[in-house]
mmCIF file of C-alpha atoms and ligand atoms in Angstrom:
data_model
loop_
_atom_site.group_PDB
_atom_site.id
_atom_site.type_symbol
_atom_site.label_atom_id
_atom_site.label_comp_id
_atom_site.label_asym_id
_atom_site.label_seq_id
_atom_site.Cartn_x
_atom_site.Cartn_y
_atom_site.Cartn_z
ATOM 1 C CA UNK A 6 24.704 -58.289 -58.153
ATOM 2 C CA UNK A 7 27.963 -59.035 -56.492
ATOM 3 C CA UNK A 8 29.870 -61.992 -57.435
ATOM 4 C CA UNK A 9 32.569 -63.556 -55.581
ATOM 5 C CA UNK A 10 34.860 -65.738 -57.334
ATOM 6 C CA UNK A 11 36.630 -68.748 -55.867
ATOM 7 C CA UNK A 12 33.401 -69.287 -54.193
ATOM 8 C CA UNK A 13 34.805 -72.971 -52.737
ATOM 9 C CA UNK A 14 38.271 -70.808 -51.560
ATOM 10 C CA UNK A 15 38.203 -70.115 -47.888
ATOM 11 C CA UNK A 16 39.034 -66.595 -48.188
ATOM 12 C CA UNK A 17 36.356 -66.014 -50.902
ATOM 13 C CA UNK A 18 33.922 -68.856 -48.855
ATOM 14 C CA UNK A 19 33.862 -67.021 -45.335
ATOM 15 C CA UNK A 20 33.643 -63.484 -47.685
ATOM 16 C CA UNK A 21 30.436 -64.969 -48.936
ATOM 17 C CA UNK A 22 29.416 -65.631 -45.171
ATOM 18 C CA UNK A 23 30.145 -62.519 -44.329
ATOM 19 C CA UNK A 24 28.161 -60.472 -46.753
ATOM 20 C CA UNK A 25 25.049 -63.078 -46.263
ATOM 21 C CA UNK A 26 25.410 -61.996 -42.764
ATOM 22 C CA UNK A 27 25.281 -58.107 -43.559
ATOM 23 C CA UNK A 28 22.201 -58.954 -45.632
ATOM 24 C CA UNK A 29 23.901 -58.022 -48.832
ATOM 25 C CA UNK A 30 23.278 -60.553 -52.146
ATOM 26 C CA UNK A 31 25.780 -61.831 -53.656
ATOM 27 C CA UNK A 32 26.794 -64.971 -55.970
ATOM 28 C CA UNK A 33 29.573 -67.011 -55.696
ATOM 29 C CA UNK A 34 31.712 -68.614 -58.493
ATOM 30 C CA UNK A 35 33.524 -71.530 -58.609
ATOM 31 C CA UNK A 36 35.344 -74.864 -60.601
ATOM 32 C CA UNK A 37 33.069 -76.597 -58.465
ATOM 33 C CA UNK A 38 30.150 -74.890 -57.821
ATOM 34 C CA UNK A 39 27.450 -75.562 -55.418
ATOM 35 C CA UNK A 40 23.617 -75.417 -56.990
ATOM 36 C CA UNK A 41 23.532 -71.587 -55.444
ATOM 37 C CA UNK A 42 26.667 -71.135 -57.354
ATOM 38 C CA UNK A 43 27.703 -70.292 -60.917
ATOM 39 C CA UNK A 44 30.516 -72.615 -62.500
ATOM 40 C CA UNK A 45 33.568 -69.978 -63.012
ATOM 41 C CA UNK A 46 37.167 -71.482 -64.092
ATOM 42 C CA UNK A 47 39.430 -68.875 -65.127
ATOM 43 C CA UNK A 48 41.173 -71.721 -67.126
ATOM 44 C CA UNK A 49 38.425 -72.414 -69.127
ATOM 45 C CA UNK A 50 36.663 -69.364 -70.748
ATOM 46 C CA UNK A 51 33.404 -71.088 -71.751
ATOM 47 C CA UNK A 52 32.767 -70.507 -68.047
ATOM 48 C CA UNK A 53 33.207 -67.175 -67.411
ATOM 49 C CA UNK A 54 29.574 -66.135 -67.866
ATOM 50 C CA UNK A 55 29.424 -62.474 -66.183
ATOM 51 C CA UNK A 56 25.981 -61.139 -66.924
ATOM 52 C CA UNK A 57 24.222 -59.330 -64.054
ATOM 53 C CA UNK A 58 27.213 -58.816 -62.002
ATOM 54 C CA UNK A 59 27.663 -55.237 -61.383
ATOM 55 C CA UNK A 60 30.895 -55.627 -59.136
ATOM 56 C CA UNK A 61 33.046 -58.783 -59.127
ATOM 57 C CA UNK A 62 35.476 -59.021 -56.193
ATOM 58 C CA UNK A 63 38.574 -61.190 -58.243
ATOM 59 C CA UNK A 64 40.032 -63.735 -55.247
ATOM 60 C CA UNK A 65 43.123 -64.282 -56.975
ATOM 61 C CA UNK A 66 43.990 -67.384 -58.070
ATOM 62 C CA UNK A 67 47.225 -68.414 -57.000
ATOM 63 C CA UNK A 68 49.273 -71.776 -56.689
ATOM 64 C CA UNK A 69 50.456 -72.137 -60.145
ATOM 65 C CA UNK A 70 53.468 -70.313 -62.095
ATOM 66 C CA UNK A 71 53.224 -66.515 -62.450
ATOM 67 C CA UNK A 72 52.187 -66.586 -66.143
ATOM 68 C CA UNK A 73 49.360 -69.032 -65.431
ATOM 69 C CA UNK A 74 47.711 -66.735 -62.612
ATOM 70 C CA UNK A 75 48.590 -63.894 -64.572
ATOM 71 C CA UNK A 76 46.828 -65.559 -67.560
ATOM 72 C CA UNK A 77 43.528 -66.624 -65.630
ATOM 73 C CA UNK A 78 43.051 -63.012 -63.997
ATOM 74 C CA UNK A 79 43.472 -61.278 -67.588
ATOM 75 C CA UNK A 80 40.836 -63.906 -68.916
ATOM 76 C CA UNK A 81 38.245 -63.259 -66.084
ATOM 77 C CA UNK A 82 38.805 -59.083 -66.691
ATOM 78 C CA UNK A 83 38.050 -59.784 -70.400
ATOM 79 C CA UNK A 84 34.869 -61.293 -69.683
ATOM 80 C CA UNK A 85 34.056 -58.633 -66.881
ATOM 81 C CA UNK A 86 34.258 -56.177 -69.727
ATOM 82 C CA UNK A 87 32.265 -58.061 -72.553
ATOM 83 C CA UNK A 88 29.662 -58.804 -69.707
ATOM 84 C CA UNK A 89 29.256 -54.958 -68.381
ATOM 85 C CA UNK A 90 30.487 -56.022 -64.787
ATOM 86 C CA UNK A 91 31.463 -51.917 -63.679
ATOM 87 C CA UNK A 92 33.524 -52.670 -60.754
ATOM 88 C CA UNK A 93 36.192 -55.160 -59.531
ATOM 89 C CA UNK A 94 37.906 -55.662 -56.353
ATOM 90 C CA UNK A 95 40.974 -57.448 -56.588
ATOM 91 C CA UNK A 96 42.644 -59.062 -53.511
ATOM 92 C CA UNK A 97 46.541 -59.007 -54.015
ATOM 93 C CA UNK A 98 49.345 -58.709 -51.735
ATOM 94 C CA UNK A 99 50.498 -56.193 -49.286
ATOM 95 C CA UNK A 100 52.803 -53.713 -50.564
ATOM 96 C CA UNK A 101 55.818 -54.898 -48.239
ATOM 97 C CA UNK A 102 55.766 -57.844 -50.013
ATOM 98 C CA UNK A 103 57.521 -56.690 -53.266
ATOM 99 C CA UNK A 104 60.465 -58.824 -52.415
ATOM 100 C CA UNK A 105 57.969 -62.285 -52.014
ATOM 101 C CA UNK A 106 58.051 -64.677 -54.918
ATOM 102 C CA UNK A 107 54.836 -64.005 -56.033
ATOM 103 C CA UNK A 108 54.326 -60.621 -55.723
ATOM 104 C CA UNK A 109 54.692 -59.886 -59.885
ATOM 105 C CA UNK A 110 52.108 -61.796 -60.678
ATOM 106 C CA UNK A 111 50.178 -59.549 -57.827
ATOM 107 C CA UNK A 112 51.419 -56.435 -59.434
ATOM 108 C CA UNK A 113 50.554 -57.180 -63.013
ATOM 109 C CA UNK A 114 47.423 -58.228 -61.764
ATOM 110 C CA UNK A 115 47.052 -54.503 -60.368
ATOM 111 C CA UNK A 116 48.058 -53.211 -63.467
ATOM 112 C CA UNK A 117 45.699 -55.202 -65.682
ATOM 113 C CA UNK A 118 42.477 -53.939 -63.162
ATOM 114 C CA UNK A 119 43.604 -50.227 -62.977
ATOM 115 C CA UNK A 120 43.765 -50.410 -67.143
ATOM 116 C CA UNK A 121 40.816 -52.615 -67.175
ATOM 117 C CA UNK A 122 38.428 -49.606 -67.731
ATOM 118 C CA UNK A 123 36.200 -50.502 -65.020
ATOM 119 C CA UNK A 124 36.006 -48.766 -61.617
ATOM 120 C CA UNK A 125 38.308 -50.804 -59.317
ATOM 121 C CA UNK A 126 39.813 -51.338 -55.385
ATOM 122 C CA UNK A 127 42.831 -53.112 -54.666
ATOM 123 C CA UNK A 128 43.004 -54.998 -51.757
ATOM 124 C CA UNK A 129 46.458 -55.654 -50.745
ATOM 125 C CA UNK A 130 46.374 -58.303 -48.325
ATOM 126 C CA UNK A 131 48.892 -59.470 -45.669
ATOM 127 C CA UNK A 132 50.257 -62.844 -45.338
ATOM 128 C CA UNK A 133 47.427 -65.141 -43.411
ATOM 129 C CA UNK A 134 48.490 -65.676 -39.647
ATOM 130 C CA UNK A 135 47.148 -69.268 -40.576
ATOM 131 C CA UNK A 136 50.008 -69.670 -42.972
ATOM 132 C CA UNK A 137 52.739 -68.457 -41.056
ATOM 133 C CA UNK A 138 51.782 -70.906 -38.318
ATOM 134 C CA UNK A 139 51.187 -73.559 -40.893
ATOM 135 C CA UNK A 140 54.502 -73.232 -41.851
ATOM 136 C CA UNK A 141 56.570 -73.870 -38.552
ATOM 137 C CA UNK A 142 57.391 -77.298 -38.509
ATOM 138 C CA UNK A 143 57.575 -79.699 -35.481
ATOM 139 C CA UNK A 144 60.684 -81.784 -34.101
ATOM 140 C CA UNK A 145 60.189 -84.165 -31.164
ATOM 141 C CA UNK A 146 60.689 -80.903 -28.954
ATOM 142 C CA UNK A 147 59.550 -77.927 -30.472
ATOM 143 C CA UNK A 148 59.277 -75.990 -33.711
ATOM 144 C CA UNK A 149 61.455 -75.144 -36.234
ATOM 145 C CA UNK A 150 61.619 -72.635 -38.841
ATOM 146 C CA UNK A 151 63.819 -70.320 -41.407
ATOM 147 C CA UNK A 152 62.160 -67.162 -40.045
ATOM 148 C CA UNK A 153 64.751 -66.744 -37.437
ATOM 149 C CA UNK A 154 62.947 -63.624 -34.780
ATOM 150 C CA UNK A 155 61.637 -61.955 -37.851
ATOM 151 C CA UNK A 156 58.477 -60.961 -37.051
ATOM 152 C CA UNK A 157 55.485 -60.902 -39.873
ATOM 153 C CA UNK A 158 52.422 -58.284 -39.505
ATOM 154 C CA UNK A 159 50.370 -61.652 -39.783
ATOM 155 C CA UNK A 160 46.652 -61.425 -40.113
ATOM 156 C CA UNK A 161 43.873 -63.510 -39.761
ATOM 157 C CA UNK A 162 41.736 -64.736 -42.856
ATOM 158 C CA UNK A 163 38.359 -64.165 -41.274
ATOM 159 C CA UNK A 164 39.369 -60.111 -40.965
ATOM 160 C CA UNK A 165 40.643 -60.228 -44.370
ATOM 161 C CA UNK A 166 36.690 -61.550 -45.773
ATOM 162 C CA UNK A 167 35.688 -59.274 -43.706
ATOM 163 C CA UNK A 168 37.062 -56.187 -45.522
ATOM 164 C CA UNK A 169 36.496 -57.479 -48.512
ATOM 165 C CA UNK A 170 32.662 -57.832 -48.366
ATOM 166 C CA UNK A 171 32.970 -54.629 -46.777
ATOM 167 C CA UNK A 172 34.636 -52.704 -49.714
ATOM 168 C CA UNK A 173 32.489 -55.621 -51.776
ATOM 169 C CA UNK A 174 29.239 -54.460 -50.438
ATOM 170 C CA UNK A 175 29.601 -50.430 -51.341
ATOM 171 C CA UNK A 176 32.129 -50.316 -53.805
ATOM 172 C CA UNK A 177 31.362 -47.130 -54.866
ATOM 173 C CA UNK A 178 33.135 -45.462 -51.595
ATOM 174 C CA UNK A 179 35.939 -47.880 -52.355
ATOM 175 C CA UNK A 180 36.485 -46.748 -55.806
ATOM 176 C CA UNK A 181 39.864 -45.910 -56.477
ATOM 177 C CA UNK A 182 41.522 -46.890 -53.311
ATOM 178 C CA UNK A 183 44.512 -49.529 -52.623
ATOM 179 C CA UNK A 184 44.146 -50.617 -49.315
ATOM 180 C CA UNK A 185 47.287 -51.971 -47.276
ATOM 181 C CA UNK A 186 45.923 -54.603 -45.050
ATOM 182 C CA UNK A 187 47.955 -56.118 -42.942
ATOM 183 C CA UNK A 188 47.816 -57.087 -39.462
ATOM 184 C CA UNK A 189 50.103 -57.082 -35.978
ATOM 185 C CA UNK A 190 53.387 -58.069 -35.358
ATOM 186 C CA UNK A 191 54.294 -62.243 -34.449
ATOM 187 C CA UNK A 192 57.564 -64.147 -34.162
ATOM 188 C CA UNK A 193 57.960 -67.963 -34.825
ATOM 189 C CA UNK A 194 59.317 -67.471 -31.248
ATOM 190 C CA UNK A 195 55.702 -65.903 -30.077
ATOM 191 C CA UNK A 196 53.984 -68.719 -31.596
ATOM 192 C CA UNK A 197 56.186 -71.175 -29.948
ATOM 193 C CA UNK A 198 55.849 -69.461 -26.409
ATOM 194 C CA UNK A 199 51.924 -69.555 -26.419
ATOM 195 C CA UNK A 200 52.791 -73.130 -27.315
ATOM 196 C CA UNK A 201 55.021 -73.803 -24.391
ATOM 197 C CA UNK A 202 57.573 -75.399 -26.593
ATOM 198 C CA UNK A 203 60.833 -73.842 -27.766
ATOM 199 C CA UNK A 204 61.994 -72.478 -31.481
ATOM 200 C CA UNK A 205 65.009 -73.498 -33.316
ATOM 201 C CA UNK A 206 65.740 -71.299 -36.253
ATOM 202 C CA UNK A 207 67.273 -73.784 -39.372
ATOM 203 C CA UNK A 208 69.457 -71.477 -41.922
ATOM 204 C CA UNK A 209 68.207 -70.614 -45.509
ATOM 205 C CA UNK A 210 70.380 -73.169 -47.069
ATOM 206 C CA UNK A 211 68.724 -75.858 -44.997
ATOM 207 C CA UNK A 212 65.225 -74.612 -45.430
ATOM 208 C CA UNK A 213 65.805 -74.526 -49.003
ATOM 209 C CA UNK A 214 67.255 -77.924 -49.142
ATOM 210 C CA UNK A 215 64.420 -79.657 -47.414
ATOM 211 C CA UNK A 216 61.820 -77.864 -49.763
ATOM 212 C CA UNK A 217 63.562 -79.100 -52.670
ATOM 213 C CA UNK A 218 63.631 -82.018 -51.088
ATOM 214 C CA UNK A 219 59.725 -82.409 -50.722
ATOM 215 C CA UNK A 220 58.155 -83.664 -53.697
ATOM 216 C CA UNK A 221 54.866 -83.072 -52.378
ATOM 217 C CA UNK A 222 55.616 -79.371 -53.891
ATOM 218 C CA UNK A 223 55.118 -78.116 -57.363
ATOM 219 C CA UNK A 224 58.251 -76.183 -58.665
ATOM 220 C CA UNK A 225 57.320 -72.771 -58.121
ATOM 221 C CA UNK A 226 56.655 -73.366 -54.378
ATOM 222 C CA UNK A 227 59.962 -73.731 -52.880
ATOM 223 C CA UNK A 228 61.219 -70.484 -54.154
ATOM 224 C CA UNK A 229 57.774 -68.902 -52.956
ATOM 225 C CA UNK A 230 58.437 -70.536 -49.617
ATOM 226 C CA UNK A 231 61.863 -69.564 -49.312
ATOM 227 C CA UNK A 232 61.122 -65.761 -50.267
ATOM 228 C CA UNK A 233 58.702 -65.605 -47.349
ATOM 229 C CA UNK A 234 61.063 -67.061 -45.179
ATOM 230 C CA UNK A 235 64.093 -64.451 -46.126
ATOM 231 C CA UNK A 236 61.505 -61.525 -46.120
ATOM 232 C CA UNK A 237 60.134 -62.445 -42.431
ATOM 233 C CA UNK A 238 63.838 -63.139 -41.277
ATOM 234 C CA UNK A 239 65.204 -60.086 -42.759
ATOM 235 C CA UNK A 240 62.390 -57.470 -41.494
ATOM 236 C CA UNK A 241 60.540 -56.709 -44.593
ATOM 237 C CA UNK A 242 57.221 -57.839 -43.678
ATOM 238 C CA UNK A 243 56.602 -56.306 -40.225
ATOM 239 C CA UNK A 244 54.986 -53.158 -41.005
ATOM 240 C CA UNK A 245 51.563 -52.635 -39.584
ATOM 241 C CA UNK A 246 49.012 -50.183 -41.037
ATOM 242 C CA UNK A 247 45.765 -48.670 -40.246
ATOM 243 C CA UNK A 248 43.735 -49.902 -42.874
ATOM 244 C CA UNK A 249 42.520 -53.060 -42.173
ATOM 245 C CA UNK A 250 40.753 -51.603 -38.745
ATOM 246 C CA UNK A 251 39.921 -48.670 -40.588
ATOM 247 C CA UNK A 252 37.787 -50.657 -42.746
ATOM 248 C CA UNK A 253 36.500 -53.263 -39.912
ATOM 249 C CA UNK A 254 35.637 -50.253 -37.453
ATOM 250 C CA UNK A 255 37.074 -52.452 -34.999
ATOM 251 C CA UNK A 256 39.975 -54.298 -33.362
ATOM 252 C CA UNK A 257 41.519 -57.015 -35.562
ATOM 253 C CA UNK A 258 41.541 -60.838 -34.567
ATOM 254 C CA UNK A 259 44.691 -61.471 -32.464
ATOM 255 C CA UNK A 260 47.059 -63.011 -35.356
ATOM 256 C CA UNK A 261 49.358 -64.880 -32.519
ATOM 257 C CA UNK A 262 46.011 -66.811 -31.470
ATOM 258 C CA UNK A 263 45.146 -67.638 -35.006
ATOM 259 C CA UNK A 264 49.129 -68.707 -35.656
ATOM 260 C CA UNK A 265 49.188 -70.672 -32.426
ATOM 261 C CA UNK A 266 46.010 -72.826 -33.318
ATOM 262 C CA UNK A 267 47.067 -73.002 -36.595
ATOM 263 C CA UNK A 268 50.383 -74.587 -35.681
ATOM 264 C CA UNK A 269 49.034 -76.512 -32.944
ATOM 265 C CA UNK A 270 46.701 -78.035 -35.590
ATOM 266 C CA UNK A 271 49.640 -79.230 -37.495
ATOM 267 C CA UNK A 272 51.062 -81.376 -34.065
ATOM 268 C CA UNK A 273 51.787 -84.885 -35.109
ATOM 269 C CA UNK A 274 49.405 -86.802 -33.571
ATOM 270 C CA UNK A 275 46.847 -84.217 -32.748
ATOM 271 C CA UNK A 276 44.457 -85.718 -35.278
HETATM 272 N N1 LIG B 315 47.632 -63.747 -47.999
HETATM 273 C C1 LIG B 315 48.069 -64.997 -47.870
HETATM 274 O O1 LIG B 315 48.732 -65.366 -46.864
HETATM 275 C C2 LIG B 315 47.750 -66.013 -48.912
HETATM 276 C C3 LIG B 315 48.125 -67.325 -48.686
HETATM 277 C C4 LIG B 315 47.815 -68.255 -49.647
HETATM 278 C C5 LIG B 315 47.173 -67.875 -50.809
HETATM 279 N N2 LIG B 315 46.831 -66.576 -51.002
HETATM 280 C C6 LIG B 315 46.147 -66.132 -52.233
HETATM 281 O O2 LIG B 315 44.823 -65.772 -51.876
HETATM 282 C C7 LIG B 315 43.877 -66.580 -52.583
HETATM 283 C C8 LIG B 315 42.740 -66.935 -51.658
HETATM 284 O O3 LIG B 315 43.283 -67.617 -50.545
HETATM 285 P P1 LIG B 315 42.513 -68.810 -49.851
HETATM 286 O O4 LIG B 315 42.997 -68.824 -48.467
HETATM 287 O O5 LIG B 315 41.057 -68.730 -50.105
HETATM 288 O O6 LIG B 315 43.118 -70.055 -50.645
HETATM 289 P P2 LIG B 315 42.422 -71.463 -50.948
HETATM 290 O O7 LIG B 315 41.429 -71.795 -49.883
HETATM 291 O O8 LIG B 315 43.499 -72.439 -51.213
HETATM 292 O O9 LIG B 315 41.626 -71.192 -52.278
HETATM 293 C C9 LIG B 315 42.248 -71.197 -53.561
HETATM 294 C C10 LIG B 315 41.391 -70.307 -54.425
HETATM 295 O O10 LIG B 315 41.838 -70.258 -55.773
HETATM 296 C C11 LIG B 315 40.689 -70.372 -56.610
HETATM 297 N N3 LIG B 315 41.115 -70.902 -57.907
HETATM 298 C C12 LIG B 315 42.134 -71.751 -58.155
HETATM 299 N N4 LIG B 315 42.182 -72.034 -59.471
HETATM 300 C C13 LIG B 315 41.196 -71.320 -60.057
HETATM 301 C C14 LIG B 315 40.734 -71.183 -61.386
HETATM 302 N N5 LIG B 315 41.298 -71.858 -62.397
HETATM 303 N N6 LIG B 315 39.680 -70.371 -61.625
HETATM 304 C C15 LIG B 315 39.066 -69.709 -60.631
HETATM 305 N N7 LIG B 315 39.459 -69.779 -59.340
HETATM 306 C C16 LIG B 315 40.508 -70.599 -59.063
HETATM 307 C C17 LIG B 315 39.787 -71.316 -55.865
HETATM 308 O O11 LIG B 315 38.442 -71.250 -56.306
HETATM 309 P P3 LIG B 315 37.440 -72.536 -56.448
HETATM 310 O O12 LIG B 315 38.116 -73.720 -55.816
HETATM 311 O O13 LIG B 315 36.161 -72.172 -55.762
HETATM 312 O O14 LIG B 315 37.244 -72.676 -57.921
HETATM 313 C C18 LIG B 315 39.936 -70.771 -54.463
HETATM 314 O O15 LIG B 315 39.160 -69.616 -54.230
HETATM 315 C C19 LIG B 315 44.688 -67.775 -53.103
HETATM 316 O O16 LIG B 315 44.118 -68.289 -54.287
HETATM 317 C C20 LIG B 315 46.046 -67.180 -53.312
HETATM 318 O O17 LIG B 315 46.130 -66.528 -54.578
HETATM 319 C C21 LIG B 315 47.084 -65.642 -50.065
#
């Protein structure tokens, strides 16, 4: 049996829609679980009940300090062990983004599953074109951001699930592999064309200063936010690959689209 952690996640959520449409079983795993689902909290290892699952595909789970994630993913490989789980996928980040905030608790993650003992696939994911468009902001005229015409090989979350219950589905072809999965060039400026509105970059300084200044965010997300935006800006996150369509076996989503509608959903007053 597969089982997909983070079941209530949208990256994990559409994976499980995606191998229900292949035809493939699978479980999901969650804090909240539906009554399909099996309760799974990495913080809380009375839940981590892994018996019958032959191959877990690990969503990470981010949003919290490095040691925290760090902590939950080395909880949920213990259990994998104890419970005879013989293959995990992880999904991490994409290898150009060693300088992003987050990226050691990624890579200490990788190191944990290839000395887990198990059979394992790394998934290195891109950034989500959702996010970067997400994180334009809107003035009375147009959008701003810290990205400056950095571009970002942004891709969309629905080809991300995609690969996963892919590699998720036959692991065994999978086993060994780190896939680099990462999508097609956008600018903040591309986003803001298919808009029809016009970009103003903000500096670093400034970007940093309003994040700091938004207490809506937890401490470790304004230096997470600014890293993205000095990696985009600075042309360290641009790279495309073939992986991702490798995988697929066809064309990828068009990342602008999904960055366009994303930021378009943000508008003031389009809800
Ligand atoms: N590539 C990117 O651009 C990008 C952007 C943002 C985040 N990420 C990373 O990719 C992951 C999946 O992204 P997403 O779009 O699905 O994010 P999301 O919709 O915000 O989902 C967050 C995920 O974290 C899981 N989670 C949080 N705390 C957990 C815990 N204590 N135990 C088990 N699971 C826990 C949630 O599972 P349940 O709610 O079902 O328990 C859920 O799957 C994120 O968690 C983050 O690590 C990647």
């Amino acid at each position: 049996m597969i089982m997909v952690t983070g079941a209530n996640g949208q990256l994990a959520s559409r994976t499980l829609a995606e191998l229900a449409e292949r035809g493939v079983p699978a479980l999901g795993g969650s804090r909240t679980p539906t009554d399909a689902q099996r309760h799974l909290d990495f913080d809380d290892p009375a839940t981590l009940d892994l018996t019958g699952v032959s191959t877990l595909l690990l969503v990470s789970a981010g949003y919290a300090e490095d040691d925290q994630v760090v902590a939950r993913h080395r909880t949920v490989l213990d259990a994998a062990r104890r419970d005879g789980v013989t293959h995990v996928v992880y999904t991490s980040l994409t290898g150009a983004g060693d300088h992003l905030g987050f990226a050691p608790a990624h890579r200490a993650t990788e190191r944990m599953v290839r000395g887990s003992g198990l059979a394992w696939t790394v998934l290195r994911n891109g950034l989500y074109a959702e996010l970067f468009g997400a994180l334009l902001t809107w003035t009375p005229d147009g959008l701003e951001s810290a990205f400056g015409t950095g571009a970002l090989a942004a891709v969309a979350r629905a080809d991300l699930a995609a690969a996963a219950a892919v590699v998720a589905g036959e692991p065994t072809a999978h086993a060994g592999r780190v896939y680099d999965l990462v999508g097609d060039p956008i600018t903040a400026g591309d986003v803001a064309e298919r808009l029809g509105v016009p970009h103003r970059t903000i500096g670093l300084g400034e970007y940093r200063s309003r994040l700091l200044g938004d207490a809506n965010l937890l401490p470790f997300q304004p230096p997470m936010l600014a890293s993205i935006a000095t990696g985009v800006r600075h042309g360290f996150l641009d790279d495309t690959g073939p992986d991702l369509a490798r995988l697929l076996g066809r064309p990828l989503t068009d990342p602008l689209t999904v960055a366009a509608d994303a930021a378009a959903a943000a508008r003031p007053g389009t809800h």
